[in-house]
mmCIF file with all atom_site columns, C-alpha atoms in Angstrom:
data_model
loop_
_atom_site.group_PDB
_atom_site.id
_atom_site.type_symbol
_atom_site.label_atom_id
_atom_site.label_alt_id
_atom_site.label_comp_id
_atom_site.label_asym_id
_atom_site.label_entity_id
_atom_site.label_seq_id
_atom_site.pdbx_PDB_ins_code
_atom_site.Cartn_x
_atom_site.Cartn_y
_atom_site.Cartn_z
_atom_site.occupancy
_atom_site.B_iso_or_equiv
_atom_site.pdbx_formal_charge
_atom_site.auth_seq_id
_atom_site.auth_comp_id
_atom_site.auth_asym_id
_atom_site.auth_atom_id
_atom_site.pdbx_PDB_model_num
ATOM 1   C CA . MET A 1 1   ? 69.217 40.657 -101.387 1.00 0.00 ? 1   MET A CA 1
ATOM 2   C CA . GLY A 1 2   ? 72.590 42.249 -102.153 1.00 0.00 ? 2   GLY A CA 1
ATOM 3   C CA . ASP A 1 3   ? 72.171 44.609 -99.188  1.00 0.00 ? 3   ASP A CA 1
ATOM 4   C CA . THR A 1 4   ? 71.662 41.667 -96.857  1.00 0.00 ? 4   THR A CA 1
ATOM 5   C CA . TRP A 1 5   ? 74.894 39.974 -97.935  1.00 0.00 ? 5   TRP A CA 1
ATOM 6   C CA . ALA A 1 6   ? 76.793 43.251 -97.764  1.00 0.00 ? 6   ALA A CA 1
ATOM 7   C CA . GLY A 1 7   ? 75.530 43.736 -94.203  1.00 0.00 ? 7   GLY A CA 1
ATOM 8   C CA . ILE A 1 8   ? 76.502 40.206 -93.216  1.00 0.00 ? 8   ILE A CA 1
ATOM 9   C CA . ALA A 1 9   ? 79.966 40.646 -94.729  1.00 0.00 ? 9   ALA A CA 1
ATOM 10  C CA . ALA A 1 10  ? 80.521 44.015 -93.043  1.00 0.00 ? 10  ALA A CA 1
ATOM 11  C CA . GLY A 1 11  ? 79.324 42.695 -89.688  1.00 0.00 ? 11  GLY A CA 1
ATOM 12  C CA . GLY A 1 12  ? 81.528 39.617 -90.008  1.00 0.00 ? 12  GLY A CA 1
ATOM 13  C CA . LEU A 1 13  ? 84.606 41.641 -90.929  1.00 0.00 ? 13  LEU A CA 1
ATOM 14  C CA . PHE A 1 14  ? 84.014 43.935 -87.961  1.00 0.00 ? 14  PHE A CA 1
ATOM 15  C CA . ALA A 1 15  ? 83.212 41.106 -85.541  1.00 0.00 ? 15  ALA A CA 1
ATOM 16  C CA . PHE A 1 16  ? 86.318 39.082 -86.356  1.00 0.00 ? 16  PHE A CA 1
ATOM 17  C CA . SER A 1 17  ? 88.750 41.980 -86.603  1.00 0.00 ? 17  SER A CA 1
ATOM 18  C CA . PRO A 1 18  ? 91.673 41.405 -84.196  1.00 0.00 ? 18  PRO A CA 1
ATOM 19  C CA . GLN A 1 19  ? 91.753 45.076 -83.183  1.00 0.00 ? 19  GLN A CA 1
ATOM 20  C CA . VAL A 1 20  ? 88.085 45.042 -82.179  1.00 0.00 ? 20  VAL A CA 1
ATOM 21  C CA . TRP A 1 21  ? 88.557 41.891 -80.083  1.00 0.00 ? 21  TRP A CA 1
ATOM 22  C CA . THR A 1 22  ? 91.621 43.353 -78.389  1.00 0.00 ? 22  THR A CA 1
ATOM 23  C CA . TYR A 1 23  ? 89.823 46.519 -77.334  1.00 0.00 ? 23  TYR A CA 1
ATOM 24  C CA . ALA A 1 24  ? 86.524 44.800 -76.517  1.00 0.00 ? 24  ALA A CA 1
ATOM 25  C CA . THR A 1 25  ? 88.072 42.358 -74.062  1.00 0.00 ? 25  THR A CA 1
ATOM 26  C CA . GLN A 1 26  ? 90.342 44.783 -72.191  1.00 0.00 ? 26  GLN A CA 1
ATOM 27  C CA . ALA A 1 27  ? 89.320 46.966 -69.282  1.00 0.00 ? 27  ALA A CA 1
ATOM 28  C CA . GLU A 1 28  ? 89.431 50.144 -71.348  1.00 0.00 ? 28  GLU A CA 1
ATOM 29  C CA . VAL A 1 29  ? 86.951 52.761 -72.467  1.00 0.00 ? 29  VAL A CA 1
ATOM 30  C CA . PHE A 1 30  ? 86.756 51.231 -75.940  1.00 0.00 ? 30  PHE A CA 1
ATOM 31  C CA . ALA A 1 31  ? 84.281 48.462 -75.096  1.00 0.00 ? 31  ALA A CA 1
ATOM 32  C CA . LEU A 1 32  ? 81.749 50.911 -73.664  1.00 0.00 ? 32  LEU A CA 1
ATOM 33  C CA . HIS A 1 33  ? 82.447 53.280 -76.546  1.00 0.00 ? 33  HIS A CA 1
ATOM 34  C CA . ASN A 1 34  ? 81.704 50.502 -79.060  1.00 0.00 ? 34  ASN A CA 1
ATOM 35  C CA . LEU A 1 35  ? 78.489 49.660 -77.205  1.00 0.00 ? 35  LEU A CA 1
ATOM 36  C CA . LEU A 1 36  ? 77.284 53.273 -77.142  1.00 0.00 ? 36  LEU A CA 1
ATOM 37  C CA . MET A 1 37  ? 78.125 53.894 -80.799  1.00 0.00 ? 37  MET A CA 1
ATOM 38  C CA . ALA A 1 38  ? 76.410 50.632 -81.815  1.00 0.00 ? 38  ALA A CA 1
ATOM 39  C CA . LEU A 1 39  ? 73.361 51.704 -79.808  1.00 0.00 ? 39  LEU A CA 1
ATOM 40  C CA . LEU A 1 40  ? 73.427 55.087 -81.525  1.00 0.00 ? 40  LEU A CA 1
ATOM 41  C CA . LEU A 1 41  ? 73.651 53.413 -84.926  1.00 0.00 ? 41  LEU A CA 1
ATOM 42  C CA . SER A 1 42  ? 70.693 51.195 -84.013  1.00 0.00 ? 42  SER A CA 1
ATOM 43  C CA . LEU A 1 43  ? 68.647 54.241 -82.960  1.00 0.00 ? 43  LEU A CA 1
ATOM 44  C CA . ILE A 1 44  ? 69.570 56.010 -86.205  1.00 0.00 ? 44  ILE A CA 1
ATOM 45  C CA . ALA A 1 45  ? 68.455 53.003 -88.256  1.00 0.00 ? 45  ALA A CA 1
ATOM 46  C CA . ARG A 1 46  ? 65.140 52.856 -86.376  1.00 0.00 ? 46  ARG A CA 1
ATOM 47  C CA . PHE A 1 47  ? 64.703 56.624 -86.819  1.00 0.00 ? 47  PHE A CA 1
ATOM 48  C CA . HIS A 1 48  ? 65.305 56.320 -90.561  1.00 0.00 ? 48  HIS A CA 1
ATOM 49  C CA . ARG A 1 49  ? 63.096 53.228 -90.932  1.00 0.00 ? 49  ARG A CA 1
ATOM 50  C CA . GLY A 1 50  ? 60.256 55.026 -89.158  1.00 0.00 ? 50  GLY A CA 1
ATOM 51  C CA . GLY A 1 51  ? 60.262 57.813 -91.718  1.00 0.00 ? 51  GLY A CA 1
ATOM 52  C CA . CYS A 1 52  ? 62.280 60.181 -89.493  1.00 0.00 ? 52  CYS A CA 1
ATOM 53  C CA . ALA A 1 53  ? 59.113 61.086 -87.610  1.00 0.00 ? 53  ALA A CA 1
ATOM 54  C CA . SER A 1 54  ? 59.956 59.878 -84.118  1.00 0.00 ? 54  SER A CA 1
ATOM 55  C CA . ARG A 1 55  ? 60.854 62.494 -81.528  1.00 0.00 ? 55  ARG A CA 1
ATOM 56  C CA . PRO A 1 56  ? 61.393 59.917 -78.739  1.00 0.00 ? 56  PRO A CA 1
ATOM 57  C CA . LEU A 1 57  ? 64.011 58.135 -80.860  1.00 0.00 ? 57  LEU A CA 1
ATOM 58  C CA . ALA A 1 58  ? 65.719 61.462 -81.536  1.00 0.00 ? 58  ALA A CA 1
ATOM 59  C CA . CYS A 1 59  ? 65.764 62.228 -77.799  1.00 0.00 ? 59  CYS A CA 1
ATOM 60  C CA . ALA A 1 60  ? 67.153 58.767 -77.044  1.00 0.00 ? 60  ALA A CA 1
ATOM 61  C CA . GLY A 1 61  ? 69.861 59.399 -79.640  1.00 0.00 ? 61  GLY A CA 1
ATOM 62  C CA . ALA A 1 62  ? 70.732 62.733 -78.020  1.00 0.00 ? 62  ALA A CA 1
ATOM 63  C CA . PHE A 1 63  ? 70.985 60.986 -74.638  1.00 0.00 ? 63  PHE A CA 1
ATOM 64  C CA . VAL A 1 64  ? 73.303 58.309 -76.064  1.00 0.00 ? 64  VAL A CA 1
ATOM 65  C CA . ILE A 1 65  ? 75.439 60.998 -77.688  1.00 0.00 ? 65  ILE A CA 1
ATOM 66  C CA . GLY A 1 66  ? 75.786 62.716 -74.307  1.00 0.00 ? 66  GLY A CA 1
ATOM 67  C CA . LEU A 1 67  ? 76.763 59.436 -72.643  1.00 0.00 ? 67  LEU A CA 1
ATOM 68  C CA . GLY A 1 68  ? 79.227 58.752 -75.438  1.00 0.00 ? 68  GLY A CA 1
ATOM 69  C CA . LEU A 1 69  ? 80.854 62.126 -74.917  1.00 0.00 ? 69  LEU A CA 1
ATOM 70  C CA . THR A 1 70  ? 81.323 61.428 -71.209  1.00 0.00 ? 70  THR A CA 1
ATOM 71  C CA . ASN A 1 71  ? 82.967 58.114 -72.030  1.00 0.00 ? 71  ASN A CA 1
ATOM 72  C CA . GLN A 1 72  ? 85.257 59.082 -74.913  1.00 0.00 ? 72  GLN A CA 1
ATOM 73  C CA . HIS A 1 73  ? 85.488 62.500 -76.504  1.00 0.00 ? 73  HIS A CA 1
ATOM 74  C CA . THR A 1 74  ? 86.320 61.135 -79.943  1.00 0.00 ? 74  THR A CA 1
ATOM 75  C CA . SER A 1 75  ? 82.712 59.976 -80.248  1.00 0.00 ? 75  SER A CA 1
ATOM 76  C CA . ILE A 1 76  ? 81.954 63.506 -81.443  1.00 0.00 ? 76  ILE A CA 1
ATOM 77  C CA . PHE A 1 77  ? 83.458 62.544 -84.811  1.00 0.00 ? 77  PHE A CA 1
ATOM 78  C CA . PHE A 1 78  ? 80.870 59.774 -85.178  1.00 0.00 ? 78  PHE A CA 1
ATOM 79  C CA . SER A 1 79  ? 77.962 61.454 -83.407  1.00 0.00 ? 79  SER A CA 1
ATOM 80  C CA . ALA A 1 80  ? 77.963 64.995 -84.812  1.00 0.00 ? 80  ALA A CA 1
ATOM 81  C CA . PRO A 1 81  ? 77.373 64.043 -88.471  1.00 0.00 ? 81  PRO A CA 1
ATOM 82  C CA . TRP A 1 82  ? 74.545 61.695 -87.475  1.00 0.00 ? 82  TRP A CA 1
ATOM 83  C CA . ALA A 1 83  ? 72.975 64.328 -85.232  1.00 0.00 ? 83  ALA A CA 1
ATOM 84  C CA . LEU A 1 84  ? 73.050 66.863 -88.062  1.00 0.00 ? 84  LEU A CA 1
ATOM 85  C CA . TRP A 1 85  ? 71.601 64.282 -90.443  1.00 0.00 ? 85  TRP A CA 1
ATOM 86  C CA . ALA A 1 86  ? 68.776 63.481 -88.008  1.00 0.00 ? 86  ALA A CA 1
ATOM 87  C CA . LEU A 1 87  ? 67.983 67.174 -87.553  1.00 0.00 ? 87  LEU A CA 1
ATOM 88  C CA . TRP A 1 88  ? 67.934 67.667 -91.322  1.00 0.00 ? 88  TRP A CA 1
ATOM 89  C CA . ARG A 1 89  ? 65.783 64.606 -92.012  1.00 0.00 ? 89  ARG A CA 1
ATOM 90  C CA . GLY A 1 90  ? 63.411 65.219 -89.114  1.00 0.00 ? 90  GLY A CA 1
ATOM 91  C CA . ARG A 1 91  ? 62.970 68.953 -89.659  1.00 0.00 ? 91  ARG A CA 1
ATOM 92  C CA . ARG A 1 92  ? 59.591 68.477 -91.337  1.00 0.00 ? 92  ARG A CA 1
ATOM 93  C CA . SER A 1 93  ? 58.222 65.070 -90.361  1.00 0.00 ? 93  SER A CA 1
ATOM 94  C CA . ALA A 1 94  ? 59.186 65.156 -86.659  1.00 0.00 ? 94  ALA A CA 1
ATOM 95  C CA . ARG A 1 95  ? 59.502 68.958 -86.484  1.00 0.00 ? 95  ARG A CA 1
ATOM 96  C CA . LEU A 1 96  ? 62.864 68.579 -84.732  1.00 0.00 ? 96  LEU A CA 1
ATOM 97  C CA . CYS A 1 97  ? 63.950 72.122 -85.558  1.00 0.00 ? 97  CYS A CA 1
ATOM 98  C CA . GLN A 1 98  ? 61.088 73.756 -83.662  1.00 0.00 ? 98  GLN A CA 1
ATOM 99  C CA . PRO A 1 99  ? 62.113 75.410 -80.376  1.00 0.00 ? 99  PRO A CA 1
ATOM 100 C CA . ALA A 1 100 ? 60.214 72.949 -78.151  1.00 0.00 ? 100 ALA A CA 1
ATOM 101 C CA . SER A 1 101 ? 61.734 69.932 -79.908  1.00 0.00 ? 101 SER A CA 1
ATOM 102 C CA . LEU A 1 102 ? 65.208 71.449 -79.832  1.00 0.00 ? 102 LEU A CA 1
ATOM 103 C CA . ALA A 1 103 ? 64.797 72.099 -76.105  1.00 0.00 ? 103 ALA A CA 1
ATOM 104 C CA . ARG A 1 104 ? 63.884 68.427 -75.553  1.00 0.00 ? 104 ARG A CA 1
ATOM 105 C CA . LEU A 1 105 ? 66.889 67.303 -77.586  1.00 0.00 ? 105 LEU A CA 1
ATOM 106 C CA . VAL A 1 106 ? 69.237 69.598 -75.659  1.00 0.00 ? 106 VAL A CA 1
ATOM 107 C CA . ALA A 1 107 ? 67.777 68.420 -72.347  1.00 0.00 ? 107 ALA A CA 1
ATOM 108 C CA . SER A 1 108 ? 68.263 64.790 -73.405  1.00 0.00 ? 108 SER A CA 1
ATOM 109 C CA . GLY A 1 109 ? 71.858 65.479 -74.423  1.00 0.00 ? 109 GLY A CA 1
ATOM 110 C CA . LEU A 1 110 ? 72.538 67.249 -71.126  1.00 0.00 ? 110 LEU A CA 1
ATOM 111 C CA . ALA A 1 111 ? 71.028 64.313 -69.239  1.00 0.00 ? 111 ALA A CA 1
ATOM 112 C CA . GLY A 1 112 ? 73.532 62.111 -71.054  1.00 0.00 ? 112 GLY A CA 1
ATOM 113 C CA . LEU A 1 113 ? 76.304 64.402 -69.842  1.00 0.00 ? 113 LEU A CA 1
ATOM 114 C CA . SER A 1 114 ? 75.160 63.966 -66.225  1.00 0.00 ? 114 SER A CA 1
ATOM 115 C CA . PRO A 1 115 ? 78.197 61.860 -65.192  1.00 0.00 ? 115 PRO A CA 1
ATOM 116 C CA . TYR A 1 116 ? 80.173 65.105 -65.414  1.00 0.00 ? 116 TYR A CA 1
ATOM 117 C CA . ALA A 1 117 ? 77.774 66.684 -62.895  1.00 0.00 ? 117 ALA A CA 1
ATOM 118 C CA . PHE A 1 118 ? 78.352 63.743 -60.549  1.00 0.00 ? 118 PHE A CA 1
ATOM 119 C CA . THR A 1 119 ? 82.111 64.191 -60.844  1.00 0.00 ? 119 THR A CA 1
ATOM 120 C CA . ALA A 1 120 ? 81.846 67.914 -60.111  1.00 0.00 ? 120 ALA A CA 1
ATOM 121 C CA . ALA A 1 121 ? 79.545 67.307 -57.129  1.00 0.00 ? 121 ALA A CA 1
ATOM 122 C CA . SER A 1 122 ? 81.898 64.665 -55.738  1.00 0.00 ? 122 SER A CA 1
ATOM 123 C CA . ALA A 1 123 ? 84.871 66.964 -56.128  1.00 0.00 ? 123 ALA A CA 1
ATOM 124 C CA . ALA A 1 124 ? 83.018 69.768 -54.342  1.00 0.00 ? 124 ALA A CA 1
ATOM 125 C CA . ARG A 1 125 ? 82.395 67.471 -51.356  1.00 0.00 ? 125 ARG A CA 1
ATOM 126 C CA . ALA A 1 126 ? 86.092 66.511 -51.322  1.00 0.00 ? 126 ALA A CA 1
ATOM 127 C CA . VAL A 1 127 ? 85.164 62.841 -51.675  1.00 0.00 ? 127 VAL A CA 1
ATOM 128 C CA . PRO A 1 128 ? 87.681 61.212 -53.995  1.00 0.00 ? 128 PRO A CA 1
ATOM 129 C CA . VAL A 1 129 ? 86.199 59.707 -57.137  1.00 0.00 ? 129 VAL A CA 1
ATOM 130 C CA . TRP A 1 130 ? 87.476 56.282 -58.085  1.00 0.00 ? 130 TRP A CA 1
ATOM 131 C CA . GLY A 1 131 ? 90.502 56.617 -60.328  1.00 0.00 ? 131 GLY A CA 1
ATOM 132 C CA . ALA A 1 132 ? 91.374 60.162 -59.198  1.00 0.00 ? 132 ALA A CA 1
ATOM 133 C CA . TRP A 1 133 ? 94.504 59.447 -57.163  1.00 0.00 ? 133 TRP A CA 1
#
């Protein structure tokens, strides 16, 4: 029961923090960053709860990490430790360290980085991308 109250307290402190509200309600990259990192944390919790044996959850996490990196580069400081943890925990049960699984994870992460490919393709066509004045 103590874990439940600790979770409620931590969630409440985060939810009512003035800094979080400021960044979440402005048109900045922080709101999307918070969403992607919360989604990643949710996927990590589901991965851990499932006994670290779910390759689809690991691939979804790699995709979210890629999206997070296209949104804000500082997400690497949150994402990299969790990715290493997931690889370590899933090395036996989900066989994440086997070449085929690693290839799927890399492909998922690259799919998350696909907004960069769109930007490069738009620049090659000389069509201005919104925000690139």
